[in-house]
Structures are given as C-alpha cells and as structure tokens.
CSV table of C-alpha atoms in Angstrom, one decimal:
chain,number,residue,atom,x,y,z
A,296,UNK,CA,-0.4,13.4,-17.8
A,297,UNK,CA,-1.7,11.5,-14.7
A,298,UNK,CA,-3.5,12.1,-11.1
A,299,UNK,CA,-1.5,9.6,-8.4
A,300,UNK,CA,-3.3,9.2,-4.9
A,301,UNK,CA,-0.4,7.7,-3.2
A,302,UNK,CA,-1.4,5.4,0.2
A,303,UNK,CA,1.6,4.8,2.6
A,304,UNK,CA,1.6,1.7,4.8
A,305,UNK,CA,1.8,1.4,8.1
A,306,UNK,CA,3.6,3.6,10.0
A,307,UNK,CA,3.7,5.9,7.7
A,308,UNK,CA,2.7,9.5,6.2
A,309,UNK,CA,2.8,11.0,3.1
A,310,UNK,CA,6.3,11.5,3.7
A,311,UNK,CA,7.5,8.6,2.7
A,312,UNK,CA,6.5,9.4,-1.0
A,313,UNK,CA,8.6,12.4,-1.0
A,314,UNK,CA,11.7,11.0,-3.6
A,315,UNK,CA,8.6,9.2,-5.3
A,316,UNK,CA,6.1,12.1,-5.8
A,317,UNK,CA,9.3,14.5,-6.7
A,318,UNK,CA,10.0,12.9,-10.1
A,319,UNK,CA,6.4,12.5,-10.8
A,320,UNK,CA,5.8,16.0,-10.7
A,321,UNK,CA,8.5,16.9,-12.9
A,322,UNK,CA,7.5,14.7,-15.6
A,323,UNK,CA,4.2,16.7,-15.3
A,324,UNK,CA,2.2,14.5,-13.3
A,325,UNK,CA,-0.5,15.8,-10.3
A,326,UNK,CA,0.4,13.7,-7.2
A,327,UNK,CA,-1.4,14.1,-4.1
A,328,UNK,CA,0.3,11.6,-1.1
A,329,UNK,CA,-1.7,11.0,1.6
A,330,UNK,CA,-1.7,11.0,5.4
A,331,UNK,CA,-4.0,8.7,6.6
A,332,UNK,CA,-5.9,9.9,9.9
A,333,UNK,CA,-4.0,9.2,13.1
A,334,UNK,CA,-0.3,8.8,11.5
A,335,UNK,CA,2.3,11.0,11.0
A,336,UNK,CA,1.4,14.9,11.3
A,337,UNK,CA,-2.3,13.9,12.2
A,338,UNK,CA,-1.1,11.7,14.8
A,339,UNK,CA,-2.8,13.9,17.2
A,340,UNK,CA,-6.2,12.4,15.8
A,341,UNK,CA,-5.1,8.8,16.9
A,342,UNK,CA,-7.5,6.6,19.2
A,343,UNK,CA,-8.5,3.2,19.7
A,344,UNK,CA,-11.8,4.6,17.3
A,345,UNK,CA,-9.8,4.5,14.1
A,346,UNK,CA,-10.1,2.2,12.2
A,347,UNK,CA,-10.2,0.8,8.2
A,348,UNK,CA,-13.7,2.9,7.8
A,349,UNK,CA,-12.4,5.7,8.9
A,350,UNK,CA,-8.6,5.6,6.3
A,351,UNK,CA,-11.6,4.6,3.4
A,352,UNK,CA,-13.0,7.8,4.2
A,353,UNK,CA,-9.9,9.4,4.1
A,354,UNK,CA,-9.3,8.5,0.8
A,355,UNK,CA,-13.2,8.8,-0.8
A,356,UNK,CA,-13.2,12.5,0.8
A,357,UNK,CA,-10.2,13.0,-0.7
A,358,UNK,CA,-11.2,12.7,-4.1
A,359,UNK,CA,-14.8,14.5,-3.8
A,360,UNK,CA,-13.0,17.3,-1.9
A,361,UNK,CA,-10.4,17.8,-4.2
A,362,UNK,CA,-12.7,16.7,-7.4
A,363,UNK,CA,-10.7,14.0,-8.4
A,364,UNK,CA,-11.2,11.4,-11.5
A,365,UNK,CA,-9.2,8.9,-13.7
A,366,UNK,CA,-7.0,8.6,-10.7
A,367,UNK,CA,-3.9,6.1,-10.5
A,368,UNK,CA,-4.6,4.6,-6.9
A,369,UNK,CA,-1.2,3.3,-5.5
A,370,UNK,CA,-1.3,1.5,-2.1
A,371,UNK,CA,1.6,0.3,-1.0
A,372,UNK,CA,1.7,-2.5,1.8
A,373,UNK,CA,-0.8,-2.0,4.6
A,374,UNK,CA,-2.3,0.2,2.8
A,375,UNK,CA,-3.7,-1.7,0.2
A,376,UNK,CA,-7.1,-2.8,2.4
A,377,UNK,CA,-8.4,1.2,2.4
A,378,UNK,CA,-6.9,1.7,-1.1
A,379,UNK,CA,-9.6,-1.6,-1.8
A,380,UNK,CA,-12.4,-0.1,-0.1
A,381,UNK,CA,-11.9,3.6,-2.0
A,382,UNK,CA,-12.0,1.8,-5.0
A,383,UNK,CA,-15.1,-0.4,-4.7
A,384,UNK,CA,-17.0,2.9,-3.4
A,385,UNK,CA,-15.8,5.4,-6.1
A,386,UNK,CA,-14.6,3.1,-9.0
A,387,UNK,CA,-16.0,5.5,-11.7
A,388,UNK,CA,-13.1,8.0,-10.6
A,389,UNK,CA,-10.4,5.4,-10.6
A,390,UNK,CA,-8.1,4.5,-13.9
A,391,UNK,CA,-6.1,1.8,-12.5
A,392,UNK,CA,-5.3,0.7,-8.8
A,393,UNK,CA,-2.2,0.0,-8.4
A,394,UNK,CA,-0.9,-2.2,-5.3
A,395,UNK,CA,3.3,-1.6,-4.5
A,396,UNK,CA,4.3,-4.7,-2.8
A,397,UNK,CA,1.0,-5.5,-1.2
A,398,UNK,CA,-2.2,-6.9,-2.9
A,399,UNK,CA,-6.4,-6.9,-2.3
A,400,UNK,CA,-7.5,-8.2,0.6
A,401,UNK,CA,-11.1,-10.5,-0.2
A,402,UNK,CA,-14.4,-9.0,1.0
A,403,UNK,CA,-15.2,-10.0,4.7
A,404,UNK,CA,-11.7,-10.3,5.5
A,405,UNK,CA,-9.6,-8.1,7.6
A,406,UNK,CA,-5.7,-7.4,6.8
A,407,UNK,CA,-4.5,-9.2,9.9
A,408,UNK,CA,-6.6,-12.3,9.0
A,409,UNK,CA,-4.2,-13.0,6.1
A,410,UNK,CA,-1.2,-12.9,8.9
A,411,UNK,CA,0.3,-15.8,10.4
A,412,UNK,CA,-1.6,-17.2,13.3
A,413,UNK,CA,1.7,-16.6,15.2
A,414,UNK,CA,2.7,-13.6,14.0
A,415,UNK,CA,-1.0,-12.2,14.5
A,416,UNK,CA,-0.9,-13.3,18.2
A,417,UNK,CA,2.3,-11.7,18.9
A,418,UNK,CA,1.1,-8.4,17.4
A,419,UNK,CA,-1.8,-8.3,19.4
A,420,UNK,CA,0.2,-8.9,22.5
A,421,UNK,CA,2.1,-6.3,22.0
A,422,UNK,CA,-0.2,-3.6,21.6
A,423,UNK,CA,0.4,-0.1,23.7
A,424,UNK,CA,-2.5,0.9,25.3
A,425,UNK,CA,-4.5,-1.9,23.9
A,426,UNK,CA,-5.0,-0.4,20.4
A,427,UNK,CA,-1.7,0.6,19.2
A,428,UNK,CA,1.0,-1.0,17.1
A,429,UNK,CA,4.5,0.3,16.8
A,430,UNK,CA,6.4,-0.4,14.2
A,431,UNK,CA,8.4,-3.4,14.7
A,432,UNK,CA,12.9,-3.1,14.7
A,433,UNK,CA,14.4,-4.3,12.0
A,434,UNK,CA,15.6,-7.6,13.3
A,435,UNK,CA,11.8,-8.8,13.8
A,436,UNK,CA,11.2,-7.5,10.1
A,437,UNK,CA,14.1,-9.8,9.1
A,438,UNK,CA,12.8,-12.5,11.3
A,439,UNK,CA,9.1,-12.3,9.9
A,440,UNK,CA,10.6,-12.3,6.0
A,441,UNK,CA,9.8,-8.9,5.4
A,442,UNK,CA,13.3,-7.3,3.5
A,443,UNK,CA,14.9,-4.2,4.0
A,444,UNK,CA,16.9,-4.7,1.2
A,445,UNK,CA,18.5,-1.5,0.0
A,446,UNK,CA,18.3,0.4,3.1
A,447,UNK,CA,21.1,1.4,5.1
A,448,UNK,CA,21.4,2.2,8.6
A,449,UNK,CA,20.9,5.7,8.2
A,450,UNK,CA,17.8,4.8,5.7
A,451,UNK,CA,16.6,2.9,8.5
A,452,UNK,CA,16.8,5.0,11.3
A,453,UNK,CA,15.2,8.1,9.3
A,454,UNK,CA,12.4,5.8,8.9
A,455,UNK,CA,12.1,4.7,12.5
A,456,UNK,CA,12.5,8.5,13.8
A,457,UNK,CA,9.2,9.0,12.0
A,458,UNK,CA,7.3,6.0,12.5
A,459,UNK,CA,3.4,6.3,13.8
A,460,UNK,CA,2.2,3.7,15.8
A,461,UNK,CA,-0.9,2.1,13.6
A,462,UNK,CA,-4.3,1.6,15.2
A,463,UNK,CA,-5.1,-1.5,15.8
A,464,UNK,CA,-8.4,-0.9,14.1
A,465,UNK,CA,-7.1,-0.2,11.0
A,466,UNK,CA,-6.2,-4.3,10.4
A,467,UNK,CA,-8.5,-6.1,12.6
A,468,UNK,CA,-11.5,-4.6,11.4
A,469,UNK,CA,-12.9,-6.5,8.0
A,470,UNK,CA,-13.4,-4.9,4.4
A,471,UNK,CA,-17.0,-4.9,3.3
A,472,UNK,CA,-17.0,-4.6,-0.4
A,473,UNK,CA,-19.7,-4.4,-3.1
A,474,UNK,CA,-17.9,-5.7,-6.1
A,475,UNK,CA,-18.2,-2.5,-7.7
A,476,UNK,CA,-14.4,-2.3,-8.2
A,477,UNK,CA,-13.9,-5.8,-9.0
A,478,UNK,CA,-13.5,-4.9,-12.7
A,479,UNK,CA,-11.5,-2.2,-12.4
A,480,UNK,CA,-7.8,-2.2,-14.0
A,481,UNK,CA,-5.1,-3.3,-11.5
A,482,UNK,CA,-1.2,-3.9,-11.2
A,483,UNK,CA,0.7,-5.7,-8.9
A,484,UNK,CA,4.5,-4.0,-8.2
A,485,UNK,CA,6.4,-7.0,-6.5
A,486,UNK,CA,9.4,-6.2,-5.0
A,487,UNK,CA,9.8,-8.6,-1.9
A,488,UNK,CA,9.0,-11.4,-4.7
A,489,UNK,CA,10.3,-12.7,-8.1
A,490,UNK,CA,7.4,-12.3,-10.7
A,491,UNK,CA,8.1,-16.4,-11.5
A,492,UNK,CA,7.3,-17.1,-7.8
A,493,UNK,CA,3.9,-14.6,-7.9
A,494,UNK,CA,3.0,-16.9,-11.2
A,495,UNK,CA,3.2,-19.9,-9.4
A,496,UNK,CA,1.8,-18.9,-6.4
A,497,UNK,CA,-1.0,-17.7,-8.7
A,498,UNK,CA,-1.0,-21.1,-10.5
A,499,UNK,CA,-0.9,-22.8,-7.5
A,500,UNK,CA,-4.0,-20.7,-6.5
A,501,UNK,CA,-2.9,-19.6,-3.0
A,502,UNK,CA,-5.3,-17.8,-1.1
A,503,UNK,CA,-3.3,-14.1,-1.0
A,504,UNK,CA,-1.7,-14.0,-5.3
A,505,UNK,CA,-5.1,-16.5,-7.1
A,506,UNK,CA,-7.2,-13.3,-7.2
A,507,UNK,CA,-3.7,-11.6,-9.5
A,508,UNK,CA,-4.9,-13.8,-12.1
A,509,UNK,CA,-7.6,-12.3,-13.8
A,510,UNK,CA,-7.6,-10.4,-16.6
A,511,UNK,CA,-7.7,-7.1,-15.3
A,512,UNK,CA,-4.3,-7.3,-13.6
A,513,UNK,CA,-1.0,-6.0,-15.1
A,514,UNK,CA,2.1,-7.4,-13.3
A,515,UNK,CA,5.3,-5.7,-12.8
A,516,UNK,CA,8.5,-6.5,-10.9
A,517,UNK,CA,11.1,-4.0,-9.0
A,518,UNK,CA,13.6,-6.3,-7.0
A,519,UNK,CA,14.2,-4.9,-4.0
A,520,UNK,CA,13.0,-4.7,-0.2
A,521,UNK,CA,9.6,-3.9,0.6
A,522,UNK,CA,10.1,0.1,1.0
A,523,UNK,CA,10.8,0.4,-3.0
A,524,UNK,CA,9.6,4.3,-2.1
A,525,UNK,CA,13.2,4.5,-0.3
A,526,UNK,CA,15.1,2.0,-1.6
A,527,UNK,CA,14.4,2.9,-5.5
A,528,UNK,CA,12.4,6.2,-5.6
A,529,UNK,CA,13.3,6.9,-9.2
A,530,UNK,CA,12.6,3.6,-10.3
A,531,UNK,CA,9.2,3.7,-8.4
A,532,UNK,CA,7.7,6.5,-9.7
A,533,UNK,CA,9.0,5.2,-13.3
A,534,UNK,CA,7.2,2.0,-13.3
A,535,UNK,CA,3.6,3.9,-11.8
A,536,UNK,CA,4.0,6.6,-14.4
A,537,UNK,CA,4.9,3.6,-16.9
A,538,UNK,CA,1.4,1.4,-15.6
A,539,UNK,CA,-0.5,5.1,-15.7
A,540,UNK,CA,0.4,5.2,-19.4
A,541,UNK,CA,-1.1,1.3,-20.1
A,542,UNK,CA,-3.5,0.9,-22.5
A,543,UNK,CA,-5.6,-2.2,-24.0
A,544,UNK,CA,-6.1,-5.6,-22.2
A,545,UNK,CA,-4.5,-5.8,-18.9
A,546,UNK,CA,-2.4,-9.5,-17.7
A,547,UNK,CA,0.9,-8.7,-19.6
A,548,UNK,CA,3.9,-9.3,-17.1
A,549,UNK,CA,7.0,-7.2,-17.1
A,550,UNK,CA,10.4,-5.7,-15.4
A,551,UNK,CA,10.2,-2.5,-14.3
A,552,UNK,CA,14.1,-0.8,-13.5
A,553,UNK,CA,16.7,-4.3,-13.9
C-alpha cells in the first residue's frame, strides 16, 4: 500500500480531494490532503505575507511532523510550484511526484511567469486588497481555455461556495531549487490535453511540456476538465494508485479511465 500527500490548487482545501482520498483509503492506501496555509479552514492565517515559501513549508513540515517516507506527491494545478519545492528539499522521502493537470515550474521562475502577459496583467489588476486573488467565474475560465468539462452547475457552484481567495504571493514569488529532486520519478495526469498534443508540444520543445521528456517521467491521460478530483473522482484516485504501483524505467505513456 501507498502514502498520497494530496496538494489542491488554488482556491482550494483539502476538500476538494474528498471523493478522491475516499476510494484510496478503501483500497488500503494512507492519504493525507492538505490545506495549504491561508485557504480554506486556515483562511484565518491569510495575509499579503504568504507566500510559495511559506505552502513549501507546509508541505516539508508535513512530512517530518507526521514521519512521512516513500510518499506519492500529487499536486494538482497551482499547486504544482510548492509540490516542486517539497520535493527538491526532501526528495529522499518522495517515491514519485505526481503532477494532475499541472506540471514543474523551472528554478528561478515563479507560477505567474509562465501566464500570458495578458492574462498576468489582468490578474494583478484585479487583486482585493492588493494581495488577493479570487477565484475567477466560470465564463473567464472558459474564456482563458481552462475547461470545466464535466461539471454541472450544481458542481460548479459547490465549488465556488468554498473557494479561498489565493495570495498573491503564492505565484509571484519565484521557486529556488537545488536540483536535488531533478531525478526523482514523475507523472504527468493530463486532462485539459490529449497525450498526442503533450508529445508534440514536448517534441516541439515548448518551454512549459520539454522538461516531460526525460526519462524519469511516466505520462498518463484522463480526458476531462481540469478539476478531474470532481469531475472523475474514481477515475482519479485509480490512475494515482495505478502510477503508485509503477515499477522499472519511467517514460511509458498510457490511458488512464477511457
């Protein structure tokens, strides 16, 4: 059996694992789903001071507090930039890291640098207070390409009813990385793309998908929007407990719930 640190993105708590995590632990698994410091319940610890050191810290504390080792690192979305930095600084407890619909950001480089230049300026001119981000409606998801795909309207607005807003922090400040991590086993969950469009992006060696190539990276695909954790919880926690489970050379590509 596996250990699964589960990251949410942004806006979210470890909530939104709940249908994910369920069937995890009944298969036997240890899940722990993580609430990252100023969002959901611990939204009473949100300030313009948190930022992407302070979510890595969430997550290395984590696993010293609760003594935690050949761990299954999901990240999905947003939070794939302090599931990177955990990594690097405690690779010799991590198995695999696996990114859901999200991917490494490079050393030096903050999540909103890989943005649009006009999608970053809107976001930052939309800040409340200055430092925070709410969560965007679902016609500007649309508009930016991000899918919803598989979430109705009552899907939606349970998800908007317990949005956080994000600190700003958390995406402008950049990831400082050692390398440590670089070697560690990885897998890519797309579910906003085809796995023939990630290869060629990868071929093509765009900036975001050329570090997916190496071979340390397992690719797998889930079609559907980029909340998988609501729109296909079984099917979520089937293709993490399926990558858990991989061993030998890493860089096969598969299909994960067609």
């Amino acid at each position: 059996m596996s250990t699964f640190v589960l990251v949410p993105g942004f806006w979210l708590g470890a909530w939104a694992w709940d249908d994910v995590a369920r069937p995890l632990r009944e298969a036997g698994h240890t899940v722990h789903a993580v609430t990252l410091t100023g969002m959901a319940e611990r939204s009473a610890e949100a300030g313009p001071e948190v930022g992407l050191e302070t979510h890595i810290a969430d997550l290395t504390d984590l696993l010293t507090r609760e003594d935690l080792w050949d761990v299954v690192l999901v990240a999905h979305s947003g939070g794939s930039t302090p599931v990177t930095g955990a990594a690097d600084r405690m690779p010799e407890r991590i198995r695999r890291v696996v990114y859901l619909d999200s991917g490494p950001v490079p050393d030096g480089a903050a999540l909103g640098d890989l943005w649009e230049a006009d999608h970053r300026a809107h976001v930052m001119a939309t800040l409340v207070d200055g430092w925070r981000h709410p969560m965007p409606s679902w016609e500007e998801f649309a508009a930016s390409g991000t899918s919803a795909d598989g979430l109705d309207d009552a899907a939606r607005a349970a998800v908007r009813e317990r949005a956080t807003d994000q600190p700003v922090a958390t995406f402008t400040d950049p990831l400082r990385l050692t390398g440590a991590g670089a070697a560690l086993p990885k897998a890519l969950v797309s579910c906003s793309f085809p796995l023939e469009q990630v290869r060629a992006m990868i071929a093509s060696g765009h900036p975001y998908f050329s570090r997916l190539g190496g071979p340390e990276w397992e690719l797998r695909e889930l079609p559907t929007g980029h909340w998988p954790m609501f729109s296909r919880p079984a099917e979520t926690a089937a293709v993490l407990a399926e990558l858990a489970a991989v061993t030998g050379p890493a860089g096969s590509a598969g299909s994960a719930g067609r």
